[in-house]
Short mmCIF file of C-alpha atoms and ligand atoms in Angstrom, two decimals:
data_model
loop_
_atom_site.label_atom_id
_atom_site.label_comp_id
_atom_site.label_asym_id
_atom_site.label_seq_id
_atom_site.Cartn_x
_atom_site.Cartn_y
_atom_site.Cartn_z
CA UNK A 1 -8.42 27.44 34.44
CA UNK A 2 -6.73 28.04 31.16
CA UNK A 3 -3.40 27.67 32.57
CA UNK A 4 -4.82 23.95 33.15
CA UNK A 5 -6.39 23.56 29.97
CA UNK A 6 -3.56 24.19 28.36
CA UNK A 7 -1.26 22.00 30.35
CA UNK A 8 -3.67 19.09 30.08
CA UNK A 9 -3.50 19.51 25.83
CA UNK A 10 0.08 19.94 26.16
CA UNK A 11 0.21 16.75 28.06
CA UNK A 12 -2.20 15.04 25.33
CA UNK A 13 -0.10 15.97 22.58
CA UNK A 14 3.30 14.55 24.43
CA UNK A 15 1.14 11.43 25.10
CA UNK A 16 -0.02 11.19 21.44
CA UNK A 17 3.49 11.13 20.65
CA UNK A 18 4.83 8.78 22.99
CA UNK A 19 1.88 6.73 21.60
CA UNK A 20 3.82 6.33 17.92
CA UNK A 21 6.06 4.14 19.39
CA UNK A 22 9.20 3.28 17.06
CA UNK A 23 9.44 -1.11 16.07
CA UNK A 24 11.83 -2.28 13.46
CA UNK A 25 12.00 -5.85 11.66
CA UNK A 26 15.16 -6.84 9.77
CA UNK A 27 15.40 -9.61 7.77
CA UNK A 28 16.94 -11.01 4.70
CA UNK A 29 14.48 -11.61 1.67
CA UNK A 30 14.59 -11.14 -2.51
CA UNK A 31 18.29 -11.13 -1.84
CA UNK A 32 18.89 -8.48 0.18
CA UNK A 33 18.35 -6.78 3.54
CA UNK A 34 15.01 -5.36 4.21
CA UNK A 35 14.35 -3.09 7.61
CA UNK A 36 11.33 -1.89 8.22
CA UNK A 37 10.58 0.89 10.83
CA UNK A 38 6.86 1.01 11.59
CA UNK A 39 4.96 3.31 14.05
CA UNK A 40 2.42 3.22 16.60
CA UNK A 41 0.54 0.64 18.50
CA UNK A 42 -0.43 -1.85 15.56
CA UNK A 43 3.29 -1.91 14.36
CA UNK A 44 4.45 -4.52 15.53
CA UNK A 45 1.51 -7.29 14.22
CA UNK A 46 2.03 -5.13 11.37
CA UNK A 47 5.33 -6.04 10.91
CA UNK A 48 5.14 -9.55 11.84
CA UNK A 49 2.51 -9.74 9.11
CA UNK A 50 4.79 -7.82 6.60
CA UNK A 51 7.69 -10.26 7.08
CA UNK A 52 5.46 -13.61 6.70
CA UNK A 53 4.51 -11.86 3.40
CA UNK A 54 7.70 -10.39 2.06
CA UNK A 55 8.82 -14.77 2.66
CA UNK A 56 5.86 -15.51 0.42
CA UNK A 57 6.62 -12.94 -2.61
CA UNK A 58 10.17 -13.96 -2.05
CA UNK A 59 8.84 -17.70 -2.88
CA UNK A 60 6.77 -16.75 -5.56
CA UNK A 61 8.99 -14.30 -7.29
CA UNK A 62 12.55 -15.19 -7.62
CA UNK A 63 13.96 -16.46 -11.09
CA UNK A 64 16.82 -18.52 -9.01
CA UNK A 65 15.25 -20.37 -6.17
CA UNK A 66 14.13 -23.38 -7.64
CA UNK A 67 10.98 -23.92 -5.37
CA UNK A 68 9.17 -20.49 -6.77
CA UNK A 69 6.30 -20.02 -9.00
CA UNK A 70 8.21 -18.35 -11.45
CA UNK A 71 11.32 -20.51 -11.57
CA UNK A 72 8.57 -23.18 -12.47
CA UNK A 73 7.32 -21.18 -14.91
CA UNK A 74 10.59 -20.55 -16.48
CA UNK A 75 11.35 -24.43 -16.98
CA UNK A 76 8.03 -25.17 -17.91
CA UNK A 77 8.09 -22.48 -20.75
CA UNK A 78 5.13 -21.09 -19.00
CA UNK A 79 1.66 -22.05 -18.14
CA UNK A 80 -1.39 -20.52 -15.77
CA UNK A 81 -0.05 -18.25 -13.48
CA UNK A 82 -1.98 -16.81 -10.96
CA UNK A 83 -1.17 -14.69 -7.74
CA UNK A 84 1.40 -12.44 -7.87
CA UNK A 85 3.13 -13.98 -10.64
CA UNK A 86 -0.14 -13.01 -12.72
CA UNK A 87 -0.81 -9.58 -11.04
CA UNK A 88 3.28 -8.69 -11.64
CA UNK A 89 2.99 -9.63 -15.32
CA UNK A 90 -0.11 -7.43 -15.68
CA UNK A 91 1.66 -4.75 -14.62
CA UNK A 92 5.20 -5.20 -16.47
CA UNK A 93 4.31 -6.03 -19.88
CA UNK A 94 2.43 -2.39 -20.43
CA UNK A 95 5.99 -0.80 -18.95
CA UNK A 96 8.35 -3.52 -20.79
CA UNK A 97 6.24 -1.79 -24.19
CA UNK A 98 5.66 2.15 -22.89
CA UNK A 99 9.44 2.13 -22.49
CA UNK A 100 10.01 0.59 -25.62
CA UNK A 101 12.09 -2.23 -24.30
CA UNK A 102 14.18 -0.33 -22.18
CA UNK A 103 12.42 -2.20 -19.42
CA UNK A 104 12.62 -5.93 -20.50
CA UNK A 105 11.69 -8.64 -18.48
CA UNK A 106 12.97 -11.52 -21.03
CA UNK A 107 16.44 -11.61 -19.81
CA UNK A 108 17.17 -14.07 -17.40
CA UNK A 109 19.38 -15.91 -19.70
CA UNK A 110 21.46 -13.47 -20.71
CA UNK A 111 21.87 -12.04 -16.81
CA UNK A 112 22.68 -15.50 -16.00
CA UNK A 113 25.35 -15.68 -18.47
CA UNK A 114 26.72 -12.73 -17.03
CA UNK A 115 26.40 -14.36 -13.75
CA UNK A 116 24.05 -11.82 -12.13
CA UNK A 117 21.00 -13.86 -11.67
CA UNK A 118 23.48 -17.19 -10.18
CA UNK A 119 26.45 -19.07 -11.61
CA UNK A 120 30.03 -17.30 -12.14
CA UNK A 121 30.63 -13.92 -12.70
CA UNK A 122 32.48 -13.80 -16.38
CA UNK A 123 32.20 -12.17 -20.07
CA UNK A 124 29.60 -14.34 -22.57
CA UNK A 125 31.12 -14.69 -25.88
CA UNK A 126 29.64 -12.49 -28.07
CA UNK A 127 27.95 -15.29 -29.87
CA UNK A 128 26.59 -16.39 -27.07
CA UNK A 129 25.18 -13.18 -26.10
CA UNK A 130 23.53 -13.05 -29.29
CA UNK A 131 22.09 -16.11 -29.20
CA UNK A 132 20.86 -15.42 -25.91
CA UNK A 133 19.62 -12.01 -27.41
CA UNK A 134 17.72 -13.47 -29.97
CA UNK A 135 15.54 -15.77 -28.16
CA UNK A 136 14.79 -13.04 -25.86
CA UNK A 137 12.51 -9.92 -26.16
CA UNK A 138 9.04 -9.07 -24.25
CA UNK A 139 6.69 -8.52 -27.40
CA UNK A 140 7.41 -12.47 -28.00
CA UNK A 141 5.76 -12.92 -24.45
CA UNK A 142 1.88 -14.27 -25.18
CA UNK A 143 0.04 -13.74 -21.24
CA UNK A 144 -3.98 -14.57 -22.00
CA UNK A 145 -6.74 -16.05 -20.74
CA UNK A 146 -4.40 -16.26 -17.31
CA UNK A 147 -1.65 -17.92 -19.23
CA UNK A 148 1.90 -17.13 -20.16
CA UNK A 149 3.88 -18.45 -22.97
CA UNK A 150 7.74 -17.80 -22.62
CA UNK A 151 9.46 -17.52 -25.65
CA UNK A 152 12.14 -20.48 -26.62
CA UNK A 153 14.83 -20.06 -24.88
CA UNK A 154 14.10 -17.37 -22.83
CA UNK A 155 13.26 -16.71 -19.23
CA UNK A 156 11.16 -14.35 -17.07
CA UNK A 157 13.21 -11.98 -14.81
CA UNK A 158 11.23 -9.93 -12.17
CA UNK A 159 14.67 -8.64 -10.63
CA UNK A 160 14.13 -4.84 -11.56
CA UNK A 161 10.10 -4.78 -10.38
CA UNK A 162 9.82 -7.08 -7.71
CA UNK A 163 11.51 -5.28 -4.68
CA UNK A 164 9.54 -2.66 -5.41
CA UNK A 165 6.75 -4.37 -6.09
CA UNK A 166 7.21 -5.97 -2.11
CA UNK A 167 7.44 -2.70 -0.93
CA UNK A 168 4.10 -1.63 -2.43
CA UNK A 169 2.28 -4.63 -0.85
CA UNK A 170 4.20 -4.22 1.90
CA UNK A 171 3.36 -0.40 2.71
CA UNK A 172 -0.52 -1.22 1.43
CA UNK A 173 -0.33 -4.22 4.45
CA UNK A 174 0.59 -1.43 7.09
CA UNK A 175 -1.96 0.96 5.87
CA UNK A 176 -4.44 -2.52 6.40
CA UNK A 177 -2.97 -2.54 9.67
CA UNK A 178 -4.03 1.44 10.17
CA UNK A 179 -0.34 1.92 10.50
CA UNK A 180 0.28 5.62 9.39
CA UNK A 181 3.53 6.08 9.62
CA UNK A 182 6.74 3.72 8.12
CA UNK A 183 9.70 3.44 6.22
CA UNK A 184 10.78 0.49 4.39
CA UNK A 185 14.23 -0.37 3.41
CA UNK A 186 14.11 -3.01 1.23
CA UNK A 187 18.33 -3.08 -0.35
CA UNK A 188 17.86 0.83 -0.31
CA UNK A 189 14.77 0.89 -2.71
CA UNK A 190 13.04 2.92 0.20
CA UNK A 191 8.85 3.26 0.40
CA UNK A 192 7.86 5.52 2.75
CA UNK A 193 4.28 5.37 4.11
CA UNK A 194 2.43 8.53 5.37
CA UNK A 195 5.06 11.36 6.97
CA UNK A 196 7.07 11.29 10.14
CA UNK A 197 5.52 10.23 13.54
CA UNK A 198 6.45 14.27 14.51
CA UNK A 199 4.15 15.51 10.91
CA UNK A 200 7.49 16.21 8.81
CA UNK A 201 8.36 14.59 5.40
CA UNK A 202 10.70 11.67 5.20
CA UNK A 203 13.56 12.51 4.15
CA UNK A 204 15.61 9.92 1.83
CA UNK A 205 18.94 9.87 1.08
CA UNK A 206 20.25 9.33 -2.25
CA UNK A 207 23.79 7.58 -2.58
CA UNK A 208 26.91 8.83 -4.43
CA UNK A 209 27.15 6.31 -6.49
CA UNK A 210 30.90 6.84 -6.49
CA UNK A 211 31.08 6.68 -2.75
CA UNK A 212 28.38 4.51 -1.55
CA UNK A 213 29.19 5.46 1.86
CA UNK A 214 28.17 8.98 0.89
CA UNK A 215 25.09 10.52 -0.21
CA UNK A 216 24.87 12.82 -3.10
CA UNK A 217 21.59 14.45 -1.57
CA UNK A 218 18.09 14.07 -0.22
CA UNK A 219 14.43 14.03 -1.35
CA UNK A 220 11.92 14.82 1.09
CA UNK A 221 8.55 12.34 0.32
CA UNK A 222 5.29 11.05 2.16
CA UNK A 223 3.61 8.32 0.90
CA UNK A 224 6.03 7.35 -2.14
CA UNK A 225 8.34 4.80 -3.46
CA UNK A 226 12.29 5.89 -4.11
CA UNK A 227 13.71 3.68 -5.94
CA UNK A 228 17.48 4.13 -7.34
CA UNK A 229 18.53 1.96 -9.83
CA UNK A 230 22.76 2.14 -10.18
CA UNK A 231 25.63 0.49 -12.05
CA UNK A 232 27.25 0.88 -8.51
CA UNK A 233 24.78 -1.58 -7.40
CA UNK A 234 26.24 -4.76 -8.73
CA UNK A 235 29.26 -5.21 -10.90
CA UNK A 236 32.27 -7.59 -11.27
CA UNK A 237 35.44 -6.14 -12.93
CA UNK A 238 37.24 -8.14 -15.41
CA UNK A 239 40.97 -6.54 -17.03
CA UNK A 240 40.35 -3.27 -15.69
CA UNK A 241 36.78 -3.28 -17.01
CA UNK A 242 33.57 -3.12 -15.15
CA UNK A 243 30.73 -5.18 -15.86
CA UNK A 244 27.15 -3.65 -14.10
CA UNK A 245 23.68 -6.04 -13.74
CA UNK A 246 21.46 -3.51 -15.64
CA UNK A 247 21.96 -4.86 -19.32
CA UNK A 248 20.42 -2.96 -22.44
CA UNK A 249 18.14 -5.47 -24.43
CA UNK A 250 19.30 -3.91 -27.55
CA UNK A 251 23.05 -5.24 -26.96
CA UNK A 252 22.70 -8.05 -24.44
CA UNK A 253 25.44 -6.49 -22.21
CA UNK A 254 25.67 -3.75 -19.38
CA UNK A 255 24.32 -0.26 -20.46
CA UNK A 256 26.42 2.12 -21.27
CA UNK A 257 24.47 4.73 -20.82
CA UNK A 258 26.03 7.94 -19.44
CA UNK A 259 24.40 7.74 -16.08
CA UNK A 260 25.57 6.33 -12.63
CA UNK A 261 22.10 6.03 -11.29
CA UNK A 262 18.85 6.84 -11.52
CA UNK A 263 16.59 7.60 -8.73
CA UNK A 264 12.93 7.21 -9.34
CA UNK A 265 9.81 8.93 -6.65
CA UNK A 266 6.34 7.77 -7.33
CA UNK A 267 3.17 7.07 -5.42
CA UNK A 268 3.43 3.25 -6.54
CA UNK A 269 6.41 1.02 -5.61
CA UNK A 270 6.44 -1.21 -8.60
CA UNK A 271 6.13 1.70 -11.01
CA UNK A 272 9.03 3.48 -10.17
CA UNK A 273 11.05 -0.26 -9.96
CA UNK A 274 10.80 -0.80 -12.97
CA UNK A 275 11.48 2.81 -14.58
CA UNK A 276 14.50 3.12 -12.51
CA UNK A 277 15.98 0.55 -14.72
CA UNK A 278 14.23 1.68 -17.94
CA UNK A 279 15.47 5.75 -17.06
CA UNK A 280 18.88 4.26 -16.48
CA UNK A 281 19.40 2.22 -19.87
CA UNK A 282 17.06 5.07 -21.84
CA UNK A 283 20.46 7.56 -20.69
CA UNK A 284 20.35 11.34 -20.08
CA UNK A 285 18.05 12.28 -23.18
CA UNK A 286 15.64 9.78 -23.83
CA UNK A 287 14.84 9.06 -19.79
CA UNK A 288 13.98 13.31 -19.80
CA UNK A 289 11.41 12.58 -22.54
CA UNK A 290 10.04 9.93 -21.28
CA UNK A 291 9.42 11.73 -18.34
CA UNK A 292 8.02 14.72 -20.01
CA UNK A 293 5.53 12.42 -22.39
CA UNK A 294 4.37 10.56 -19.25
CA UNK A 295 4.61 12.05 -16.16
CA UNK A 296 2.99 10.60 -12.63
CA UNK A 297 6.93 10.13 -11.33
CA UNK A 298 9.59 12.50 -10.69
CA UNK A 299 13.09 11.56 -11.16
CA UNK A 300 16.79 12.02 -10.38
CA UNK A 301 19.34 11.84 -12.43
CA UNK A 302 23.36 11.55 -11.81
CA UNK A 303 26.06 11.74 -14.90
CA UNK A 304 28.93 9.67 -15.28
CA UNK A 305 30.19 13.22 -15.75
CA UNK A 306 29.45 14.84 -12.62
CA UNK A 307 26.19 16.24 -12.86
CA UNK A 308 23.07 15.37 -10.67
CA UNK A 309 19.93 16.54 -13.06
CA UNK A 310 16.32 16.51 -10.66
CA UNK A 311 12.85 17.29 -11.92
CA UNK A 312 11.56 20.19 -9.70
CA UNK A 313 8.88 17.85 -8.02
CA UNK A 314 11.47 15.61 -6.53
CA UNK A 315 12.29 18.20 -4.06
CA UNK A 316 16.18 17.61 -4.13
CA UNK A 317 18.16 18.91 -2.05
CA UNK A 318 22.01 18.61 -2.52
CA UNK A 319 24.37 16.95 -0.12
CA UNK A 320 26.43 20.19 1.40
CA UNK A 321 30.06 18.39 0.34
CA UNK A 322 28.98 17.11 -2.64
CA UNK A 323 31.11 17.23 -5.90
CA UNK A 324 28.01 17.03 -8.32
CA UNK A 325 26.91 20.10 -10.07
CA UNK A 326 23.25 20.36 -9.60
CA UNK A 327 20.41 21.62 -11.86
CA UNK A 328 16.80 21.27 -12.16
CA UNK A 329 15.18 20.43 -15.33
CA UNK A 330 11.72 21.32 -16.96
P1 LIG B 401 17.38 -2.83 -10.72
O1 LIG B 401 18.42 -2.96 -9.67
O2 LIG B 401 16.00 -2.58 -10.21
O3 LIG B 401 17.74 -1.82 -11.76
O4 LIG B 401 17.23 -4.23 -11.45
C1 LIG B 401 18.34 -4.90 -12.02
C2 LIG B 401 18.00 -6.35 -12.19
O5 LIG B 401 16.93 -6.49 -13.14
C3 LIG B 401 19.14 -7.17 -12.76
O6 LIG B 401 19.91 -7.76 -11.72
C4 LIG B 401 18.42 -8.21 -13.61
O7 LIG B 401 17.93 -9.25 -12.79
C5 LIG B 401 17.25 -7.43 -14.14
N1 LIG B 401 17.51 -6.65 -15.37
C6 LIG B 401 18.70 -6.28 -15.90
N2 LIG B 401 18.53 -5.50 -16.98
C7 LIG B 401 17.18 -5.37 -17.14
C8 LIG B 401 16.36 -4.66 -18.09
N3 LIG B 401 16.87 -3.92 -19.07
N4 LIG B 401 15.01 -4.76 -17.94
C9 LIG B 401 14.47 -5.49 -16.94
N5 LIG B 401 15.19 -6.18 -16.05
C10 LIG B 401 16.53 -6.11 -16.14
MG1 LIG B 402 14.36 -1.49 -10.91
#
């Protein structure tokens, strides 16, 4: 009798498992390839319903297709905004101000004359740079009463929030879905929901941002957003020099901040978006007390000189053949 009993829960648990079947969607959105891996037997709807939506924040939120809500916005010098546009400013302004500027979402001009938000590729003048510099700057935004007012000049640029931002809506859709188990991929800002079908943590891979094609190590997460923000990422080179898409607001051009990237882990999607970029501008020092003053993320950081720097909670784990020295700070 036991013998059976126990055969019949082994065969439960094997059928349980076959249960949290594996479905993938691929498709190109925000500028970039998302795949999503869902499991289980709502996953696919789920992931029908997760595309149709990642179309609609694609509409909404992009600063160059001219049919979105905030490219509107932009031309109009702002105006009601409601929807995501609304719900997105809510939750940049308090980071564009807790990072103080760091995170800035004022810059579409300037990343345009860089060519990294459409147009050429090429070096502003520096006059033009400060031009563009001086119209721009996030305490000049006024958002009230459901209204935004864009300063003069300036533009709205949800490029560092709004993939992660998707990938928050588009994990809290699966959970809607009673999907307990994904991984999104959305242009390697990864959200994972729950754990593995099989009960383990995810684990994420985190690239050598000298050798994309290599990782420098792993993090193991459930239910988190990892979000690396890297001057590998995007970048033209011009006489020998390399130009990167993550531009300081102080200076108008790429950061030169020390770091190759910036990895971010937090619960919320959006959150650690848009303090990958802030963490990466900030440099070494001033991301590590930002981190210390606020908390609710862990982070990992890699040096332009060789060093990969993780907080203890973002349960790094080195690549075996990796050239990085490796410590964990406090
Ligand atoms: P990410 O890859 O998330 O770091 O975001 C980089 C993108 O955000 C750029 O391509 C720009 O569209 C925009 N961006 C660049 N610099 C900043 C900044 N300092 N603050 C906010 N957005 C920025
Ligand atoms: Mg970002």
């Amino acid at each position: 009798m036991k013998k059976i009993a126990g055969l019949l829960a082994l065969l439960l648990v094997l059928t349980g498992c076959a249960q949290a079947s594996k479905h993938q969607k691929d498709f190109f959105a925000m500028d970039t390839f998302f795949e999503l891996t869902a499991y289980g037997e709502h996953a696919q709807e789920a992931l029908e319903a997760a595309e149709a939506i990642s179309m609609e924040l694609d509409a909404e939120l992009s600063a160059v297709n001219p049919e979105s809500a905030l490219y509107a916005l932009n031309e109009t010098g702002g105006g009601p905004v409601e929807g995501d546009c609304a719900e997105l400013l809510g939750i940049a302004l308090p980071l564009c101000e807790s990072t103080g500027g760091a995170f800035d979402i004022t810059l579409l001009r300037l990343s345009q004359a860089w060519g990294f938000s459409g147009g050429e590729e090429r070096v502003p003048e520096a006059s033009e740079v400060a031009a563009l510099l001086n119209s721009a700057g996030w305490e000049k935004i006024s958002y009230e009463n459901h209204t935004v007012s864009i300063p003069e000049g300036a533009g709205l640029d949800f490029g560092a929030i709004a993939k992660g931002y998707a990938g928050q809506k588009i994990s809290e859709l699966l959970a809607s879905y009673r999907v307990e188990s994904a991984m999104l991929s959305l242009g390697g800002n990864v959200q994972v929901l729950g754990r593995k079908p099989d009960g383990s943590l995810w684990n994420v891979g985190i690239a050598d941002p000298s050798d994309e094609v290599r990782i420098a190590g792993s993090v193991a997460a459930e239910n988190a957003a990892v979000v690396t923000s890297g001057a590998y990422k995007r970048y033209f080179e011009q006489n020998g020099v390399r130009y990167h898409h993550i531009l300081d607001p102080e200076t108008g051009a790429p950061a030169e901040s020390g770091l190759l990237s910036v990895t971010i882990i937090a619960e919320n999607g959006a959150l650690a978006d848009a303090l990958s970029t802030a963490l990466f501008v900030m440099g070494e020092e001033k991301a590590l007390d930002y981190w210390r003053e606020h908390g609710g993320f862990e982070t990992v950081l890699i040096t332009e000189d060789g060093r990969v720097l993780a907080t203890e909670g973002a349960a790094f784990t080195p690549a075996e053949e990796s050239d990085y020295s490796y410590s964990v700070v406090g």
